[in-house]
mmCIF file of C-alpha atoms in Angstrom:
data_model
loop_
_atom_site.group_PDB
_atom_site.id
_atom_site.type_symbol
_atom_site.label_atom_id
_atom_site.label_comp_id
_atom_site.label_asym_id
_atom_site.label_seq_id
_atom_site.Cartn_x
_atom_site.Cartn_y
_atom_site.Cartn_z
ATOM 1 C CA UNK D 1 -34.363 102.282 -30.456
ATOM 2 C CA UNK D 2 -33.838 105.743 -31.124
ATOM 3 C CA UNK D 3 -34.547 106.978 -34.575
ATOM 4 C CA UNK D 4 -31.278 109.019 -35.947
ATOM 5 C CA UNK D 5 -31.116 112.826 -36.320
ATOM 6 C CA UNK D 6 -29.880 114.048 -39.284
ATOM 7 C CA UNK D 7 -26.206 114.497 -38.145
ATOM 8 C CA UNK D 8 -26.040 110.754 -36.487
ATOM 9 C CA UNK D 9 -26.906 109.627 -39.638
ATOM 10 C CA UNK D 10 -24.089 111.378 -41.991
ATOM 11 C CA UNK D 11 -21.558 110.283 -39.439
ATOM 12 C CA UNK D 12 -23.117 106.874 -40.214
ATOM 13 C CA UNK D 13 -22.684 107.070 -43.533
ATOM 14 C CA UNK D 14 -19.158 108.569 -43.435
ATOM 15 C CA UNK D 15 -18.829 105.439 -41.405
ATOM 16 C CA UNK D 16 -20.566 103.131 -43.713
ATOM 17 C CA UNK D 17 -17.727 104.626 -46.575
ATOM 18 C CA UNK D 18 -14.674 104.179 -44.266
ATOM 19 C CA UNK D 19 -15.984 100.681 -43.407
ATOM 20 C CA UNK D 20 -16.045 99.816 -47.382
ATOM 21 C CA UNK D 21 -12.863 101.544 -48.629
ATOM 22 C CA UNK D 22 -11.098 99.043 -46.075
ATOM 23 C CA UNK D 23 -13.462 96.070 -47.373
ATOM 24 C CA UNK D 24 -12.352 97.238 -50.675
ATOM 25 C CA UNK D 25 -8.563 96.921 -49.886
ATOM 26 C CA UNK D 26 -9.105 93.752 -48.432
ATOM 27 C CA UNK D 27 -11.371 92.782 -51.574
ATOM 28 C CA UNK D 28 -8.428 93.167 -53.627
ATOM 29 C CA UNK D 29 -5.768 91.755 -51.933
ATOM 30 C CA UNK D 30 -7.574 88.184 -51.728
ATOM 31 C CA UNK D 31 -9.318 87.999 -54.802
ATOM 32 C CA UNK D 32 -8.401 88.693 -58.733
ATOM 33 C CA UNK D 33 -5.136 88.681 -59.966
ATOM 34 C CA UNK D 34 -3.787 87.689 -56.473
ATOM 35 C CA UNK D 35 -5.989 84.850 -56.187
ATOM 36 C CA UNK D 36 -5.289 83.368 -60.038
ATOM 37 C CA UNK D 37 -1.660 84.012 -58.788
ATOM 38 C CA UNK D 38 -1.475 82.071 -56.306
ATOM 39 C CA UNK D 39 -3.510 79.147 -57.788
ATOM 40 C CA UNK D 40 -0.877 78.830 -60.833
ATOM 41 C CA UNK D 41 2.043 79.188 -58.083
ATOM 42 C CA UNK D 42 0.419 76.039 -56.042
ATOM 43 C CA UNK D 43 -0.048 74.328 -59.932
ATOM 44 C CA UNK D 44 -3.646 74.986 -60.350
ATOM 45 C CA UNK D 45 -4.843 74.302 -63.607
ATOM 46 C CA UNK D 46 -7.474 76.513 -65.273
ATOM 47 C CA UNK D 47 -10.345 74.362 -64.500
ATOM 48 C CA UNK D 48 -9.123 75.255 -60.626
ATOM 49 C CA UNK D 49 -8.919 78.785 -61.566
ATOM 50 C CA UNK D 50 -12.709 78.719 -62.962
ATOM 51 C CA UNK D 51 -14.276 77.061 -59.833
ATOM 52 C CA UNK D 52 -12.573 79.389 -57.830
ATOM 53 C CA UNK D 53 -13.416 82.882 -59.503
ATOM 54 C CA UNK D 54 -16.883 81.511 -60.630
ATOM 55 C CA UNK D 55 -18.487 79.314 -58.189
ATOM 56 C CA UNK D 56 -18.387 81.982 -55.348
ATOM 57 C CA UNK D 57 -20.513 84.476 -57.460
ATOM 58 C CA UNK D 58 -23.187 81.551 -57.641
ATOM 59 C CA UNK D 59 -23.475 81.799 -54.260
ATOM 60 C CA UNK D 60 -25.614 85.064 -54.953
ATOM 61 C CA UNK D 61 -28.172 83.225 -55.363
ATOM 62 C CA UNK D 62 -28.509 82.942 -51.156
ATOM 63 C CA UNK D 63 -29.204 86.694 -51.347
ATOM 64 C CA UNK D 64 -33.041 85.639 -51.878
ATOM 65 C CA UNK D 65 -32.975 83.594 -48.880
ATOM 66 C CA UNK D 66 -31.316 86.480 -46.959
ATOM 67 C CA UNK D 67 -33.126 88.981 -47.767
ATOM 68 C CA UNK D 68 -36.057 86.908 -46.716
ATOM 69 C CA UNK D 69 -34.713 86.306 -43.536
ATOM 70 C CA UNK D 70 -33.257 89.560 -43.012
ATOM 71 C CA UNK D 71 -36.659 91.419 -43.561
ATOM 72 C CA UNK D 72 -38.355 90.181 -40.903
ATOM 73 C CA UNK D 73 -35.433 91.401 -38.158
ATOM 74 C CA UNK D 74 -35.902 95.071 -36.265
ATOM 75 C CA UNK D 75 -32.204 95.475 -36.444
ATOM 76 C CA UNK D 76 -29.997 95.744 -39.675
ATOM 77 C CA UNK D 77 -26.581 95.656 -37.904
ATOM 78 C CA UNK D 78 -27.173 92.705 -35.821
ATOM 79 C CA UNK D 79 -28.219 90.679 -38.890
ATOM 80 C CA UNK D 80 -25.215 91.803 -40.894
ATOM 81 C CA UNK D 81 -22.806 91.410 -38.275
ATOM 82 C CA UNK D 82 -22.513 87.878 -38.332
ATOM 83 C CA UNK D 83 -21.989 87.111 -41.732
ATOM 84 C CA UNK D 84 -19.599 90.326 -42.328
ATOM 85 C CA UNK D 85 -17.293 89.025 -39.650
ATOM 86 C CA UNK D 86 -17.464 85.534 -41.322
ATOM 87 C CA UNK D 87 -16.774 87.113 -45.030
ATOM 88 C CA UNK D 88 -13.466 88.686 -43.697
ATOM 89 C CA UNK D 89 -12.503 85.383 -40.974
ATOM 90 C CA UNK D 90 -12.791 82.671 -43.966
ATOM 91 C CA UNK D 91 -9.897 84.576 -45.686
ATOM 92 C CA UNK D 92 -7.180 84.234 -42.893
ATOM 93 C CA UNK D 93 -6.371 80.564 -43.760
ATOM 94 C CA UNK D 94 -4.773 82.265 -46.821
ATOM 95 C CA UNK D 95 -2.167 83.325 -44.940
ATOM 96 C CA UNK D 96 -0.729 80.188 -43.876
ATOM 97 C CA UNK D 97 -1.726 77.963 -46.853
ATOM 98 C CA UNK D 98 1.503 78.975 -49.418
ATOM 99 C CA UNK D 99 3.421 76.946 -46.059
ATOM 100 C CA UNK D 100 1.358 74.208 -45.251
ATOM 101 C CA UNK D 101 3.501 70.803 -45.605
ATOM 102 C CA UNK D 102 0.290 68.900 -47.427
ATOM 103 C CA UNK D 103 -0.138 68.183 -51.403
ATOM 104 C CA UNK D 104 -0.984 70.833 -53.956
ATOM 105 C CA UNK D 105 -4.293 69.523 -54.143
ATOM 106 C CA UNK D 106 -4.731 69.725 -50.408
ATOM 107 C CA UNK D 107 -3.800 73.655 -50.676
ATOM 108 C CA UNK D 108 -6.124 74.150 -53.537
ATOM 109 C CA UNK D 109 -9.047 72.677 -51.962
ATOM 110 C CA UNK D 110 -8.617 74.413 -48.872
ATOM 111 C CA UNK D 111 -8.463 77.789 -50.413
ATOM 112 C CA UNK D 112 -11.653 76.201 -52.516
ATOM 113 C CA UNK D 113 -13.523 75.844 -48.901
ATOM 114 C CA UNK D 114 -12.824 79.280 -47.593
ATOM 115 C CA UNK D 115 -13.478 81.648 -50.304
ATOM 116 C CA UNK D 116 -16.996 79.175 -51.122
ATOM 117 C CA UNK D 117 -17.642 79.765 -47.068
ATOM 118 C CA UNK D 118 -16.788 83.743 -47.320
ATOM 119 C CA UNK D 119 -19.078 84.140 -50.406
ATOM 120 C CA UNK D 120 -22.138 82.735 -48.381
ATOM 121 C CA UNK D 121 -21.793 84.261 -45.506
ATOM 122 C CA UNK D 122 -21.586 87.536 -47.252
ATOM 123 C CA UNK D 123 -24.221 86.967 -49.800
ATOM 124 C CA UNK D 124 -26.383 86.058 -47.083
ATOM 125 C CA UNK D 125 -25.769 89.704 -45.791
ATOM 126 C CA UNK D 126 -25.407 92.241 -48.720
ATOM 127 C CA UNK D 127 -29.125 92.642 -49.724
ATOM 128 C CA UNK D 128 -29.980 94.233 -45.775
ATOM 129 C CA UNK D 129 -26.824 95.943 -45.312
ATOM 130 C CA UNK D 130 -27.405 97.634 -49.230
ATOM 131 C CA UNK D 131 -31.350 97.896 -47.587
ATOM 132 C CA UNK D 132 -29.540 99.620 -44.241
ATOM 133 C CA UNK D 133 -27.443 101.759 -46.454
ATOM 134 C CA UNK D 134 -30.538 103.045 -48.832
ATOM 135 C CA UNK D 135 -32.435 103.707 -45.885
ATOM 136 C CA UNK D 136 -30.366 106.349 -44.123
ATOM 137 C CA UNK D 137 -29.980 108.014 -48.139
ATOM 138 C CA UNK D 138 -32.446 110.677 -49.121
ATOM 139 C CA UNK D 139 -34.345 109.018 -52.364
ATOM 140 C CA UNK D 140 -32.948 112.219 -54.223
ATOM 141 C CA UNK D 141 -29.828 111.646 -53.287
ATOM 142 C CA UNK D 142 -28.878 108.182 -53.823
ATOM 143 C CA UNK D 143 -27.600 108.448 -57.251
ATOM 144 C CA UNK D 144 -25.048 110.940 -55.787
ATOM 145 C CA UNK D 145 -24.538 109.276 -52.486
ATOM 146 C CA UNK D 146 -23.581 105.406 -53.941
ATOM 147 C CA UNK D 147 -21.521 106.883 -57.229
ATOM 148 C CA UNK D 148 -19.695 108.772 -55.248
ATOM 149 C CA UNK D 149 -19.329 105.431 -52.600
ATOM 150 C CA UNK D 150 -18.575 103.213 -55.852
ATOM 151 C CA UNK D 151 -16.040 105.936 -56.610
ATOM 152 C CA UNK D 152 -14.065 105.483 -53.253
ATOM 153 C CA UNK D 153 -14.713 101.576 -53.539
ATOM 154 C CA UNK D 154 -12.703 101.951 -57.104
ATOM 155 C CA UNK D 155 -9.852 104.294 -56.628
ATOM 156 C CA UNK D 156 -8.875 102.175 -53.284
ATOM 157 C CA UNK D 157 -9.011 99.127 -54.911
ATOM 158 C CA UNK D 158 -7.101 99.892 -57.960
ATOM 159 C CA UNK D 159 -4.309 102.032 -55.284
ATOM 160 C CA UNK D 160 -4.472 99.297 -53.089
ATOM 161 C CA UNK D 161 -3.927 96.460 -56.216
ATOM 162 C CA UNK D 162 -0.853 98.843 -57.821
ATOM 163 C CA UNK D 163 0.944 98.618 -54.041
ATOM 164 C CA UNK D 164 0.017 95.501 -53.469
ATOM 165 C CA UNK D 165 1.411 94.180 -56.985
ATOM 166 C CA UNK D 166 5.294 95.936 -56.337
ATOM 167 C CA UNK D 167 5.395 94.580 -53.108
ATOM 168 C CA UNK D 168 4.721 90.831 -54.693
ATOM 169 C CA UNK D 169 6.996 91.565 -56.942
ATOM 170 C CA UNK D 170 9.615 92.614 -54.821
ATOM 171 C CA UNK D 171 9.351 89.183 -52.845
ATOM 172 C CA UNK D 172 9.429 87.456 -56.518
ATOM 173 C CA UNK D 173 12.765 89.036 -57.438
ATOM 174 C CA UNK D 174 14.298 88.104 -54.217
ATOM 175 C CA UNK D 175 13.202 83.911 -54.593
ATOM 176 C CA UNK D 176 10.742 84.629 -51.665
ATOM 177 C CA UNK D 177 7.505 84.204 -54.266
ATOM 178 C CA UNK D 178 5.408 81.848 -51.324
ATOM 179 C CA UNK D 179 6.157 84.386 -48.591
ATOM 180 C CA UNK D 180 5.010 87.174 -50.507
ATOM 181 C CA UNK D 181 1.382 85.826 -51.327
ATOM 182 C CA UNK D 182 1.500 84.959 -47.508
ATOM 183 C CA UNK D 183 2.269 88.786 -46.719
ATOM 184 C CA UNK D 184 -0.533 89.842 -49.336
ATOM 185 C CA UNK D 185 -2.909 87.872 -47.320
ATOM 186 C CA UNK D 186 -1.803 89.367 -44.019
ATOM 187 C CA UNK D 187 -1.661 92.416 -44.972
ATOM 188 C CA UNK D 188 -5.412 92.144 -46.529
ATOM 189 C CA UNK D 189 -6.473 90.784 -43.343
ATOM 190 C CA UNK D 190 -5.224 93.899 -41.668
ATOM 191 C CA UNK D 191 -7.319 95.541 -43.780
ATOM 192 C CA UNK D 192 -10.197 93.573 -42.973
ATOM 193 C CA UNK D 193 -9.884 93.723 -39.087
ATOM 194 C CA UNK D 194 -9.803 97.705 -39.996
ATOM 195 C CA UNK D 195 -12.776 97.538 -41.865
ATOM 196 C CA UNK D 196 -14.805 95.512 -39.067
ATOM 197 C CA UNK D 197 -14.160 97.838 -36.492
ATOM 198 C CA UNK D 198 -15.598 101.348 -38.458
ATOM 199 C CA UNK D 199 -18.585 98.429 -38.959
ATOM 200 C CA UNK D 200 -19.110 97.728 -35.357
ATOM 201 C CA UNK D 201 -19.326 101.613 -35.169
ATOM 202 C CA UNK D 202 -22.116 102.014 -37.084
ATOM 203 C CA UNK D 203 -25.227 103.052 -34.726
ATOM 204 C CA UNK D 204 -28.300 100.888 -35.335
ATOM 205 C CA UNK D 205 -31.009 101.455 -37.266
ATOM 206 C CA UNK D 206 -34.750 99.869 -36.228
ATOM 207 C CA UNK D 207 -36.621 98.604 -39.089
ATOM 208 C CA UNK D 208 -40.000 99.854 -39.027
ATOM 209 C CA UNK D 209 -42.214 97.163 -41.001
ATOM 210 C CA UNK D 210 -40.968 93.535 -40.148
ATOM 211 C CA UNK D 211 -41.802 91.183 -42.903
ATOM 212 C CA UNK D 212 -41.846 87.487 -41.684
ATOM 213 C CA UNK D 213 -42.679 84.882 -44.151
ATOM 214 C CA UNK D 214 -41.885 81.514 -44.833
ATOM 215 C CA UNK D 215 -39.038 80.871 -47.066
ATOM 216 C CA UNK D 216 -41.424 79.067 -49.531
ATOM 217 C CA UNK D 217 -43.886 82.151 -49.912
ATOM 218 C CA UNK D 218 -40.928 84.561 -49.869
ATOM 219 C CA UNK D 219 -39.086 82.909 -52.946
ATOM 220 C CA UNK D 220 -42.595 82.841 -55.214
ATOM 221 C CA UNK D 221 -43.097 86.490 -54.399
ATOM 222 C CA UNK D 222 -39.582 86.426 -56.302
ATOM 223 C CA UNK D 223 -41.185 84.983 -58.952
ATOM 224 C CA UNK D 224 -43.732 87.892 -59.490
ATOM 225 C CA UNK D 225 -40.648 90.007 -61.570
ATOM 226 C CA UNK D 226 -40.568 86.990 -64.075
ATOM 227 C CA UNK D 227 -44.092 86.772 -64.786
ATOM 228 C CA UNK D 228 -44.200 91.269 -65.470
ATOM 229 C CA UNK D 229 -43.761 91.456 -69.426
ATOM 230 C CA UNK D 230 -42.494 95.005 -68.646
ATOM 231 C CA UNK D 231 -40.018 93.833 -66.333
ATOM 232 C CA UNK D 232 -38.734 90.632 -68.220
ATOM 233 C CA UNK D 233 -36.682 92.167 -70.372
ATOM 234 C CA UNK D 234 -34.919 93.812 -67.460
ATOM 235 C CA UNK D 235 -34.112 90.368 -66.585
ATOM 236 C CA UNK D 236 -32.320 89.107 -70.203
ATOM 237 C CA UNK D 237 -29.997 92.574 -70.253
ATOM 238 C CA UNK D 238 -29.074 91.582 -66.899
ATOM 239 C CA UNK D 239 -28.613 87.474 -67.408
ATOM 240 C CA UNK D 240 -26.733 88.246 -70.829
ATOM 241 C CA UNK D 241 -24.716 91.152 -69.692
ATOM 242 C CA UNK D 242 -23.250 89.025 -66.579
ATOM 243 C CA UNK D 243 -22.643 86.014 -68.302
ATOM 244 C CA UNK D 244 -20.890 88.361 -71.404
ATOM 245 C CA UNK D 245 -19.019 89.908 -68.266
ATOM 246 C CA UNK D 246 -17.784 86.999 -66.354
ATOM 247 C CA UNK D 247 -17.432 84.090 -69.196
ATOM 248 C CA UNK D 248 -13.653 85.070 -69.633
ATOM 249 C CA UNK D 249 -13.223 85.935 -65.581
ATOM 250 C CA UNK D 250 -9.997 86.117 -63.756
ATOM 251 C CA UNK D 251 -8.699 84.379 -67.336
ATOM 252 C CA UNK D 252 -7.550 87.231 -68.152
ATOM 253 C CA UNK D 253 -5.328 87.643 -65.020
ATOM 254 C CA UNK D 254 -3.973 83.791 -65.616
ATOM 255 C CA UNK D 255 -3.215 85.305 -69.596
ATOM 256 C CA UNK D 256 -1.368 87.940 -68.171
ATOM 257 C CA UNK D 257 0.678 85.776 -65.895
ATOM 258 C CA UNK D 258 1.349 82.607 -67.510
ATOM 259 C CA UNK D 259 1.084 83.317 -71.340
ATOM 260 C CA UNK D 260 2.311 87.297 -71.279
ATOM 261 C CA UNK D 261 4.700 87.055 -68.274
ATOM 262 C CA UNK D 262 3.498 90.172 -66.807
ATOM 263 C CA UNK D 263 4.512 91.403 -63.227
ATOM 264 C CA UNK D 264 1.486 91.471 -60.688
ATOM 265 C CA UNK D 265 2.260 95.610 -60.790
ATOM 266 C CA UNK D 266 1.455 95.903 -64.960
ATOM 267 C CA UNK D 267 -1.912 93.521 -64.264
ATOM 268 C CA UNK D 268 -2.767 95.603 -61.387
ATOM 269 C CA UNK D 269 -1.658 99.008 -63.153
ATOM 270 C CA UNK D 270 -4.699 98.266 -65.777
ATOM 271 C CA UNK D 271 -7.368 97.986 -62.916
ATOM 272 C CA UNK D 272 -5.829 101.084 -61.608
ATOM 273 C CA UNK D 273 -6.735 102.364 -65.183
ATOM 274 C CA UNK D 274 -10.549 101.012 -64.661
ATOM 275 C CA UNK D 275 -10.461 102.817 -61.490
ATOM 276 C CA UNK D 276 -9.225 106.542 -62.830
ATOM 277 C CA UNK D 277 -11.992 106.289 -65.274
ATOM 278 C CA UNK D 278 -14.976 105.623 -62.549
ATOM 279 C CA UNK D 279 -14.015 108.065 -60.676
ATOM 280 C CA UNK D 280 -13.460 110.724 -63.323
ATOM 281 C CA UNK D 281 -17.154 109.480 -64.543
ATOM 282 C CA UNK D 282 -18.652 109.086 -61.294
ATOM 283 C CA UNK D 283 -19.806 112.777 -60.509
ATOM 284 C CA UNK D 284 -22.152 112.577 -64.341
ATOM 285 C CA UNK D 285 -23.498 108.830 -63.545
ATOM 286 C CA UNK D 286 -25.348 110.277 -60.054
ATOM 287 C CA UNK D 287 -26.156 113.557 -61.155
ATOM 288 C CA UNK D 288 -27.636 111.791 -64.664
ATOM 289 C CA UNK D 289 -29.635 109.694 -62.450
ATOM 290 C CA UNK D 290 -30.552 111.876 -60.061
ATOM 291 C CA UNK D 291 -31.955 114.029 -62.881
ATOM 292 C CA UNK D 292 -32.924 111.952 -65.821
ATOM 293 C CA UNK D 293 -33.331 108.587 -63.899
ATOM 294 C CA UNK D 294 -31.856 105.472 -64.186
ATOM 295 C CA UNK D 295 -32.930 103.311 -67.579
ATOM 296 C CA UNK D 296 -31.351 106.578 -70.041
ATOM 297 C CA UNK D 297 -27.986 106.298 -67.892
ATOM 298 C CA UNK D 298 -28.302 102.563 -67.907
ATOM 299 C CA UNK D 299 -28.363 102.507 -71.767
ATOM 300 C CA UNK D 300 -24.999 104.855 -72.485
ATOM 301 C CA UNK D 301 -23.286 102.658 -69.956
ATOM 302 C CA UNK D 302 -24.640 99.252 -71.169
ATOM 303 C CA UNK D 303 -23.616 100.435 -74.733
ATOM 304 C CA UNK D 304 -19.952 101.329 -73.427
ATOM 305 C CA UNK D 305 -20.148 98.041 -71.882
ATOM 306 C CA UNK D 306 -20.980 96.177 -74.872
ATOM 307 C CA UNK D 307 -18.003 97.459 -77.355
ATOM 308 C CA UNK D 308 -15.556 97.863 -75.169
ATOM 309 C CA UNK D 309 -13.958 94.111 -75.137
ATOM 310 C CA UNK D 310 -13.458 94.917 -79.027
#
């Protein structure tokens, strides 16, 4: 396999971007507030809300397992492929479940399946395509390069929620509620099928250094960060600072819903408001990386973190 020249590899990573700000679209169309939405329209109770936003991120935990696996390929893209076109199939279900002539419970569990399915077959995936991604990227210029990513991720997202919000409100006002999370989910899937094809675009990358080991030897060498006193504490910010982060979830979408009686446009209008401010701040978080390193910007941003749910 031919190794890249220095032009292949920025269309690649124009690529790469084009590829994720459709992922993102179709990211936010099937997940957060639409999601809780259409669990409290089907009669979900909170506990149903909770397994669905929370057990999915548990599924990270096969990202050890795939990156494992994943090191030991020559090609990124053809171990990615499988599990990205997985992530985006396990979501078209969605579109037909509002209709299906079965019990609430039946619905629920269903959706249950698919987005638990979608978040392993992903998770499986992200570590090598990140890997892929951070390969093609100067080491000087990754700060720039993924801020600047993150900041297309963001401002798509929150554009796509604020559209995406009117137009289920729209089919609320006119007493077509079920056909309007049904459209949602088509049109995300759209989104998705976009997304896939700037993927399969992508030209290849060889790695150079296969790493085969067995899945036992590969998880204790994940042990070796827990046993570095310098590294430990690295571990606790991150362990409190996601728990502190996702302990109150998507309940804040279900507060805004079913307690507040906000319209899916007002709940989507404050992501939209999370997404102004990342990309207004993403042009200092790379260069302050880029020039000071990581830990300093790590610390303003974990301190922002930290008092802003006062």
């Amino acid at each position: 396999m031919a190794v890249p020249n220095r032009l292949q590899t920025l269309r690649n990573l124009r690529t790469a971007n084009l590829d994720m700000a459709f992922a993102s679209a179709f990211g936010t169309l099937v997940t957060g507030a639409f999601l809780v939405g259409l669990i409290k329209y089907l009669g979900g109770s909170d506990l149903w809300i909770g397994v669905l936003s929370a057990i999915p991120s548990v599924f990270g935990i096969l990202q050890i397992p795939g990156a494992i696996w994943g090191r030991s390929k020559r090609s990124y893209k053809a171990f990615i492929l499988p599990g990205g076109l997985l992530w985006r199939l396990f979501y078209l279900p969605f579109i037909a479940i509002p209709f299906l002539p079965v019990d609430a419970t039946v619905k629920l569990s269903l959706a249950m399946f698919c987005a638990l399915a979608s978040a392993a077959s992903t998770f499986l995936v992200n570590p090598i395509y990140n890997d892929w991604l951070a390969e093609m990227v100067p080491p000087e210029s990754r700060g720039n390069f993924f801020s600047r990513r993150n900041a297309i991720a963001t401002t798509v997202g929150g554009t796509t929620g604020i559209l995406g919000g009117l137009l289920l409100d729209a089919f609320q006002r006119h007493g077509h509620y079920r056909a309007g999370f049904s459209t949602i989910f088509a049109v995300g899937s759209v989104c998705a099928g976009i997304s896939f094809s700037f993927f399969l675009r992508m030209k290849d990358l060889e790695r150079a250094n296969p790493i085969r080991q067995s899945l036992a030897k590969g998880i204790l060498a994940f042990a070796v960060p827990f046993r570095d006193n310098a590294y430990r504490p690295v571990l606790v910010f991150l362990a409190v600072a996601t728990v502190g982060q996702g302990f109150a979830g998507s309940f804040y979408f279900a507060y805004g819903i079913e307690s507040l009686g906000l319209p899916f446009s007002v709940l989507q209008l404050a992501g939209a408001c999370q997404a102004l401010g990342t990309v207004l701040s993403s042009r200092f978080w790379g260069f302050g990386s880029d020039k000071y390193g990581n830990k300093p910007m790590l610390a303003i941003a974990g301190l922002l973190l930290a008092i802003n749910p006062i």
